Amino acid sequence: MRDAAWHARRRQGIGGSDVAAILGLSPWRSALDVWAEKVGESEPDDASSLAMWLGLRLEPVIFELYEARTGRKVRRLPPRQHPKYPWMLATLDAKVAGESVAVEAKTSSTAEGWGEDGSDVIPLHYYPQAQHYLAVTGYARTDVAVLIGNRRFHVHPIERNDDYILDLVEVEREFWERHVVAKVPPPPDGSESAGRFLRRRFRDHGELLRVATPEERLLAVRLAEARRRAKEVERAAEEVAQLVQQAIGNDAGLQGPGFTITWKRSKDAAVTNWEAVANAYRQLAEPHVSVETLDTLREVHTDVREGTRRFLARFEEE
């Protein structure tokens, strides 16, 4: 687990692992998650997850592999801060001794998104992190070293991109000043993590069903239009799927360059209606066990699930 000093330092600025979320590229976090962490509404991610725990403990192994592969020695560095923009922070995994090269250690269960060894192809969400570190340190390159499925090891050199860094600095500055300093949350981006944030932050509700403001009425119009377009797209996709099913007929599926489509029956599965089983046992037990005892037994094994807010939007044309 990370210590209190690490948590406090994370809140003082934007780190490399925050950038992809701010840009809407992270598979795991949204800009709202980053904002909540920086303003103190939530704790930073730590090493509690198995993937993060393993990643931290595999770093020395990855550095050994890197040194063996490249012939370069690596050394650890303390956290860094941009000399001009104090809200830009960098906690590098390591750097190459005697060279302006950062080294990032990654683990991945799949090769998806990773190019061949020596290429600059990496998953999209790692690129801004690599450039962020180059922006903070002034280095020329980030070597992203990845251990894939404990079977393959690749090194991906990411060269400094000054044009990208200029844009990145402005995006980070705007996020920090407009949202973190002003304590104004950024807009949600439609991701699952943004949805989780909103459900967590607004768990309860009052009784007021208030009249929408002009701005909120425009949002309602946007929602109605988005749902209409989504229905059209869903209908079009289902139509094409049905055409494919018709083409497959009684075969198992189709395959061709870059695709495999199957249409198979799943195995039969036995499903037990436990509520009906419990009622049947209750009827069998009633002549021998008091009703009070049966009711007590039911209460002991009954859990109350906390209610969640449901988002329902009804429009006249529906």
GROMACS .gro file of C-alpha atoms in nm:
model
  318
    1MET     CA    1   0.000   0.000   0.000
    2ARG     CA    2   0.113   0.361  -0.059
    3ASP     CA    3   0.195   0.583   0.238
    4ALA     CA    4   0.030   0.911   0.338
    5ALA     CA    5   0.312   1.117   0.186
    6TRP     CA    6   0.253   0.955  -0.153
    7HIS     CA    7  -0.120   1.032  -0.133
    8ALA     CA    8  -0.050   1.393  -0.038
    9ARG     CA    9   0.202   1.435  -0.319
   10ARG     CA   10  -0.046   1.301  -0.574
   11ARG     CA   11  -0.287   1.581  -0.484
   12GLN     CA   12  -0.030   1.854  -0.547
   13GLY     CA   13  -0.038   1.825  -0.925
   14ILE     CA   14  -0.097   1.617  -1.236
   15GLY     CA   15   0.108   1.300  -1.268
   16GLY     CA   16   0.180   1.081  -1.566
   17SER     CA   17  -0.089   0.828  -1.477
   18ASP     CA   18  -0.351   1.109  -1.468
   19VAL     CA   19  -0.297   1.240  -1.819
   20ALA     CA   20  -0.475   0.970  -2.021
   21ALA     CA   21  -0.784   1.006  -1.801
   22ILE     CA   22  -0.787   1.384  -1.845
   23LEU     CA   23  -0.769   1.333  -2.222
   24GLY     CA   24  -1.049   1.074  -2.216
   25LEU     CA   25  -0.817   0.793  -2.325
   26SER     CA   26  -0.791   0.584  -2.008
   27PRO     CA   27  -0.969   0.246  -1.999
   28TRP     CA   28  -0.995   0.268  -1.620
   29ARG     CA   29  -1.050   0.629  -1.508
   30SER     CA   30  -1.221   0.946  -1.623
   31ALA     CA   31  -1.131   1.313  -1.580
   32LEU     CA   32  -1.392   1.323  -1.303
   33ASP     CA   33  -1.201   1.055  -1.111
   34VAL     CA   34  -0.879   1.257  -1.139
   35TRP     CA   35  -1.060   1.574  -1.029
   36ALA     CA   36  -1.214   1.401  -0.725
   37GLU     CA   37  -0.870   1.279  -0.621
   38LYS     CA   38  -0.705   1.621  -0.657
   39VAL     CA   39  -0.971   1.811  -0.460
   40GLY     CA   40  -0.979   1.548  -0.185
   41GLU     CA   41  -1.314   1.384  -0.259
   42SER     CA   42  -1.155   1.043  -0.310
   43GLU     CA   43  -0.831   0.864  -0.237
   44PRO     CA   44  -0.572   0.811  -0.513
   45ASP     CA   45  -0.542   0.467  -0.666
   46ASP     CA   46  -0.293   0.259  -0.471
   47ALA     CA   47  -0.144  -0.087  -0.495
   48SER     CA   48  -0.451  -0.262  -0.354
   49SER     CA   49  -0.551  -0.422  -0.684
   50LEU     CA   50  -0.374  -0.743  -0.784
   51ALA     CA   51  -0.262  -0.601  -1.119
   52MET     CA   52  -0.104  -0.294  -0.957
   53TRP     CA   53   0.050  -0.504  -0.682
   54LEU     CA   54   0.210  -0.739  -0.932
   55GLY     CA   55   0.319  -0.452  -1.154
   56LEU     CA   56   0.509  -0.284  -0.872
   57ARG     CA   57   0.680  -0.604  -0.766
   58LEU     CA   58   0.775  -0.698  -1.120
   59GLU     CA   59   0.950  -0.366  -1.184
   60PRO     CA   60   1.294  -0.494  -1.073
   61VAL     CA   61   1.255  -0.794  -1.304
   62ILE     CA   62   1.160  -0.568  -1.595
   63PHE     CA   63   1.461  -0.346  -1.528
   64GLU     CA   64   1.689  -0.651  -1.529
   65LEU     CA   65   1.541  -0.758  -1.861
   66TYR     CA   66   1.583  -0.406  -1.997
   67GLU     CA   67   1.948  -0.392  -1.897
   68ALA     CA   68   2.013  -0.733  -2.047
   69ARG     CA   69   1.834  -0.642  -2.371
   70THR     CA   70   1.983  -0.295  -2.422
   71GLY     CA   71   2.315  -0.307  -2.238
   72ARG     CA   72   2.217   0.014  -2.054
   73LYS     CA   73   2.206   0.053  -1.678
   74VAL     CA   74   1.903   0.209  -1.510
   75ARG     CA   75   1.872   0.396  -1.184
   76ARG     CA   76   1.580   0.514  -0.975
   77LEU     CA   77   1.489   0.880  -0.942
   78PRO     CA   78   1.300   1.083  -0.682
   79PRO     CA   79   0.973   1.250  -0.792
   80ARG     CA   80   1.023   1.542  -1.028
   81GLN     CA   81   0.840   1.872  -1.081
   82HIS     CA   82   0.830   2.082  -1.396
   83PRO     CA   83   1.059   2.386  -1.348
   84LYS     CA   84   0.799   2.623  -1.498
   85TYR     CA   85   0.466   2.455  -1.430
   86PRO     CA   86   0.460   2.333  -1.067
   87TRP     CA   87   0.137   2.138  -1.121
   88MET     CA   88   0.314   1.903  -1.364
   89LEU     CA   89   0.463   1.616  -1.163
   90ALA     CA   90   0.651   1.304  -1.264
   91THR     CA   91   0.726   0.990  -1.067
   92LEU     CA   92   0.945   0.803  -1.312
   93ASP     CA   93   1.000   0.432  -1.279
   94ALA     CA   94   1.367   0.484  -1.370
   95LYS     CA   95   1.608   0.650  -1.613
   96VAL     CA   96   1.906   0.531  -1.815
   97ALA     CA   97   2.229   0.613  -1.635
   98GLY     CA   98   2.418   0.887  -1.816
   99GLU     CA   99   2.146   0.944  -2.079
  100SER     CA  100   1.838   1.165  -2.109
  101VAL     CA  101   1.611   0.861  -2.137
  102ALA     CA  102   1.325   0.775  -1.902
  103VAL     CA  103   1.230   0.409  -1.856
  104GLU     CA  104   0.872   0.301  -1.787
  105ALA     CA  105   0.805  -0.056  -1.671
  106LYS     CA  106   0.474  -0.207  -1.781
  107THR     CA  107   0.306  -0.547  -1.757
  108SER     CA  108   0.031  -0.670  -1.984
  109SER     CA  109  -0.167  -0.992  -2.003
  110THR     CA  110  -0.217  -0.946  -2.378
  111ALA     CA  111  -0.011  -0.826  -2.675
  112GLU     CA  112  -0.306  -0.623  -2.804
  113GLY     CA  113  -0.197  -0.267  -2.878
  114TRP     CA  114   0.173  -0.345  -2.851
  115GLY     CA  115   0.387  -0.344  -3.165
  116GLU     CA  116   0.697  -0.548  -3.231
  117ASP     CA  117   1.004  -0.504  -3.016
  118GLY     CA  118   1.180  -0.179  -3.101
  119SER     CA  119   0.874  -0.014  -3.259
  120ASP     CA  120   0.704   0.296  -3.123
  121VAL     CA  121   0.361   0.129  -3.119
  122ILE     CA  122   0.215   0.119  -2.769
  123PRO     CA  123  -0.143   0.129  -2.636
  124LEU     CA  124  -0.290   0.474  -2.695
  125HIS     CA  125  -0.335   0.558  -2.327
  126TYR     CA  126   0.038   0.518  -2.252
  127TYR     CA  127   0.157   0.770  -2.513
  128PRO     CA  128   0.051   1.089  -2.325
  129GLN     CA  129   0.209   0.948  -2.008
  130ALA     CA  130   0.540   0.903  -2.189
  131GLN     CA  131   0.526   1.256  -2.333
  132HIS     CA  132   0.424   1.402  -1.995
  133TYR     CA  133   0.740   1.260  -1.838
  134LEU     CA  134   0.951   1.407  -2.119
  135ALA     CA  135   0.782   1.743  -2.066
  136VAL     CA  136   0.862   1.744  -1.694
  137THR     CA  137   1.218   1.613  -1.718
  138GLY     CA  138   1.332   1.764  -2.047
  139TYR     CA  139   1.452   1.421  -2.157
  140ALA     CA  140   1.468   1.318  -2.522
  141ARG     CA  141   1.305   0.975  -2.505
  142THR     CA  142   1.096   0.740  -2.294
  143ASP     CA  143   1.169   0.370  -2.330
  144VAL     CA  144   0.853   0.177  -2.246
  145ALA     CA  145   0.959  -0.172  -2.137
  146VAL     CA  146   0.672  -0.421  -2.124
  147LEU     CA  147   0.650  -0.779  -2.000
  148ILE     CA  148   0.362  -0.945  -2.185
  149GLY     CA  149   0.203  -1.248  -2.023
  150ASN     CA  150   0.533  -1.346  -1.859
  151ARG     CA  151   0.638  -1.478  -2.200
  152ARG     CA  152   0.748  -1.185  -2.414
  153PHE     CA  153   0.951  -0.875  -2.338
  154HIS     CA  154   0.951  -0.567  -2.564
  155VAL     CA  155   1.118  -0.227  -2.548
  156HIS     CA  156   0.937   0.059  -2.724
  157PRO     CA  157   1.128   0.388  -2.767
  158ILE     CA  158   0.898   0.693  -2.762
  159GLU     CA  159   1.079   1.000  -2.893
  160ARG     CA  160   1.006   1.345  -2.759
  161ASN     CA  161   0.730   1.524  -2.956
  162ASP     CA  162   0.752   1.896  -2.879
  163ASP     CA  163   0.436   1.989  -3.072
  164TYR     CA  164   0.238   1.728  -2.880
  165ILE     CA  165   0.391   1.847  -2.553
  166LEU     CA  166   0.285   2.207  -2.620
  167ASP     CA  167  -0.076   2.095  -2.662
  168LEU     CA  168  -0.050   1.862  -2.362
  169VAL     CA  169   0.073   2.143  -2.135
  170GLU     CA  170  -0.224   2.360  -2.233
  171VAL     CA  171  -0.474   2.080  -2.172
  172GLU     CA  172  -0.322   2.008  -1.831
  173ARG     CA  173  -0.306   2.379  -1.742
  174GLU     CA  174  -0.673   2.425  -1.827
  175PHE     CA  175  -0.773   2.119  -1.625
  176TRP     CA  176  -0.569   2.228  -1.324
  177GLU     CA  177  -0.675   2.595  -1.320
  178ARG     CA  178  -1.033   2.567  -1.443
  179HIS     CA  179  -1.130   2.257  -1.250
  180VAL     CA  180  -0.892   2.168  -0.967
  181VAL     CA  181  -0.803   2.516  -0.842
  182ALA     CA  182  -1.158   2.643  -0.899
  183LYS     CA  183  -1.302   2.319  -0.754
  184VAL     CA  184  -1.539   2.290  -1.052
  185PRO     CA  185  -1.578   1.931  -1.176
  186PRO     CA  186  -1.514   1.869  -1.546
  187PRO     CA  187  -1.805   1.748  -1.759
  188PRO     CA  188  -1.863   1.370  -1.773
  189ASP     CA  189  -1.739   1.194  -2.085
  190GLY     CA  190  -1.986   0.907  -2.115
  191SER     CA  191  -1.744   0.647  -1.980
  192GLU     CA  192  -1.834   0.380  -1.725
  193SER     CA  193  -1.595   0.535  -1.473
  194ALA     CA  194  -1.767   0.874  -1.509
  195GLY     CA  195  -2.102   0.704  -1.448
  196ARG     CA  196  -1.966   0.537  -1.134
  197PHE     CA  197  -1.838   0.874  -1.012
  198LEU     CA  198  -2.178   1.040  -1.054
  199ARG     CA  199  -2.363   0.754  -0.882
  200ARG     CA  200  -2.115   0.766  -0.595
  201ARG     CA  201  -2.124   1.144  -0.558
  202PHE     CA  202  -2.501   1.184  -0.586
  203ARG     CA  203  -2.630   0.873  -0.407
  204ASP     CA  204  -2.937   1.035  -0.251
  205HIS     CA  205  -3.211   1.266  -0.374
  206GLY     CA  206  -3.472   1.501  -0.237
  207GLU     CA  207  -3.842   1.520  -0.324
  208LEU     CA  208  -3.830   1.825  -0.551
  209LEU     CA  209  -3.905   1.773  -0.920
  210ARG     CA  210  -3.806   2.122  -1.027
  211VAL     CA  211  -3.865   2.315  -1.348
  212ALA     CA  212  -3.567   2.291  -1.583
  213THR     CA  213  -3.359   2.598  -1.659
  214PRO     CA  214  -3.309   2.702  -2.024
  215GLU     CA  215  -2.967   2.534  -2.022
  216GLU     CA  216  -3.115   2.216  -1.877
  217ARG     CA  217  -3.391   2.217  -2.139
  218LEU     CA  218  -3.123   2.222  -2.409
  219LEU     CA  219  -2.958   1.924  -2.240
  220ALA     CA  220  -3.291   1.740  -2.246
  221VAL     CA  221  -3.324   1.809  -2.619
  222ARG     CA  222  -2.971   1.676  -2.674
  223LEU     CA  223  -3.057   1.364  -2.475
  224ALA     CA  224  -3.372   1.299  -2.676
  225GLU     CA  225  -3.186   1.344  -3.005
  226ALA     CA  226  -2.897   1.123  -2.893
  227ARG     CA  227  -3.137   0.847  -2.794
  228ARG     CA  228  -3.319   0.875  -3.126
  229ARG     CA  229  -2.992   0.840  -3.318
  230ALA     CA  230  -2.884   0.552  -3.095
  231LYS     CA  231  -3.209   0.368  -3.171
  232GLU     CA  232  -3.155   0.419  -3.543
  233VAL     CA  233  -2.799   0.287  -3.523
  234GLU     CA  234  -2.909  -0.008  -3.306
  235ARG     CA  235  -3.187  -0.093  -3.551
  236ALA     CA  236  -2.948  -0.072  -3.849
  237ALA     CA  237  -2.694  -0.296  -3.673
  238GLU     CA  238  -2.963  -0.551  -3.585
  239GLU     CA  239  -3.087  -0.550  -3.945
  240VAL     CA  240  -2.740  -0.633  -4.077
  241ALA     CA  241  -2.696  -0.899  -3.805
  242GLN     CA  242  -3.021  -1.063  -3.915
  243LEU     CA  243  -2.904  -1.060  -4.278
  244VAL     CA  244  -2.586  -1.238  -4.169
  245GLN     CA  245  -2.789  -1.491  -3.967
  246GLN     CA  246  -3.004  -1.554  -4.272
  247ALA     CA  247  -2.690  -1.610  -4.480
  248ILE     CA  248  -2.546  -1.852  -4.222
  249GLY     CA  249  -2.864  -2.054  -4.214
  250ASN     CA  250  -2.799  -2.401  -4.069
  251ASP     CA  251  -2.419  -2.368  -4.084
  252ALA     CA  252  -2.206  -2.288  -3.779
  253GLY     CA  253  -2.092  -1.951  -3.908
  254LEU     CA  254  -1.876  -1.761  -4.154
  255GLN     CA  255  -1.510  -1.672  -4.172
  256GLY     CA  256  -1.305  -1.453  -4.401
  257PRO     CA  257  -1.016  -1.206  -4.410
  258GLY     CA  258  -1.008  -1.042  -4.066
  259PHE     CA  259  -1.335  -1.182  -3.930
  260THR     CA  260  -1.501  -1.487  -3.782
  261ILE     CA  261  -1.879  -1.489  -3.723
  262THR     CA  262  -2.050  -1.782  -3.552
  263TRP     CA  263  -2.417  -1.853  -3.479
  264LYS     CA  264  -2.433  -2.154  -3.248
  265ARG     CA  265  -2.664  -2.276  -2.976
  266SER     CA  266  -2.528  -2.252  -2.625
  267LYS     CA  267  -2.534  -2.561  -2.408
  268ASP     CA  268  -2.853  -2.635  -2.219
  269ALA     CA  269  -2.829  -2.520  -1.859
  270ALA     CA  270  -3.022  -2.628  -1.552
  271VAL     CA  271  -3.160  -2.330  -1.358
  272THR     CA  272  -3.290  -2.381  -1.005
  273ASN     CA  273  -3.577  -2.165  -0.881
  274TRP     CA  274  -3.454  -2.134  -0.524
  275GLU     CA  275  -3.754  -1.927  -0.414
  276ALA     CA  276  -3.986  -2.210  -0.521
  277VAL     CA  277  -3.760  -2.464  -0.346
  278ALA     CA  278  -3.770  -2.262  -0.024
  279ASN     CA  279  -4.151  -2.235  -0.038
  280ALA     CA  280  -4.182  -2.610  -0.096
  281TYR     CA  281  -3.958  -2.687   0.203
  282ARG     CA  282  -4.159  -2.444   0.413
  283GLN     CA  283  -4.480  -2.629   0.332
  284LEU     CA  284  -4.313  -2.959   0.425
  285ALA     CA  285  -4.178  -2.815   0.751
  286GLU     CA  286  -4.488  -2.629   0.871
  287PRO     CA  287  -4.651  -2.934   1.041
  288HIS     CA  288  -4.331  -2.989   1.244
  289VAL     CA  289  -4.184  -2.641   1.297
  290SER     CA  290  -4.361  -2.331   1.429
  291VAL     CA  291  -4.444  -2.049   1.192
  292GLU     CA  292  -4.244  -1.812   1.415
  293THR     CA  293  -3.933  -2.026   1.376
  294LEU     CA  294  -3.974  -2.037   0.998
  295ASP     CA  295  -4.023  -1.658   0.986
  296THR     CA  296  -3.714  -1.607   1.201
  297LEU     CA  297  -3.514  -1.834   0.970
  298ARG     CA  298  -3.630  -1.633   0.671
  299GLU     CA  299  -3.534  -1.305   0.839
  300VAL     CA  300  -3.186  -1.433   0.927
  301HIS     CA  301  -3.119  -1.518   0.564
  302THR     CA  302  -3.274  -1.203   0.417
  303ASP     CA  303  -3.039  -0.920   0.320
  304VAL     CA  304  -3.151  -0.565   0.252
  305ARG     CA  305  -3.001  -0.427  -0.067
  306GLU     CA  306  -2.946  -0.053  -0.067
  307GLY     CA  307  -3.155   0.119  -0.330
  308THR     CA  308  -2.978   0.299  -0.616
  309ARG     CA  309  -3.088   0.601  -0.813
  310ARG     CA  310  -3.243   0.509  -1.149
  311PHE     CA  311  -3.210   0.750  -1.436
  312LEU     CA  312  -3.541   0.757  -1.629
  313ALA     CA  313  -3.605   1.001  -1.910
  314ARG     CA  314  -3.946   1.004  -2.083
  315PHE     CA  315  -4.016   1.215  -2.387
  316GLU     CA  316  -4.353   1.289  -2.544
  317GLU     CA  317  -4.277   1.114  -2.874
  318GLU     CA  318  -4.206   0.794  -2.680
   0.00000   0.00000   0.00000
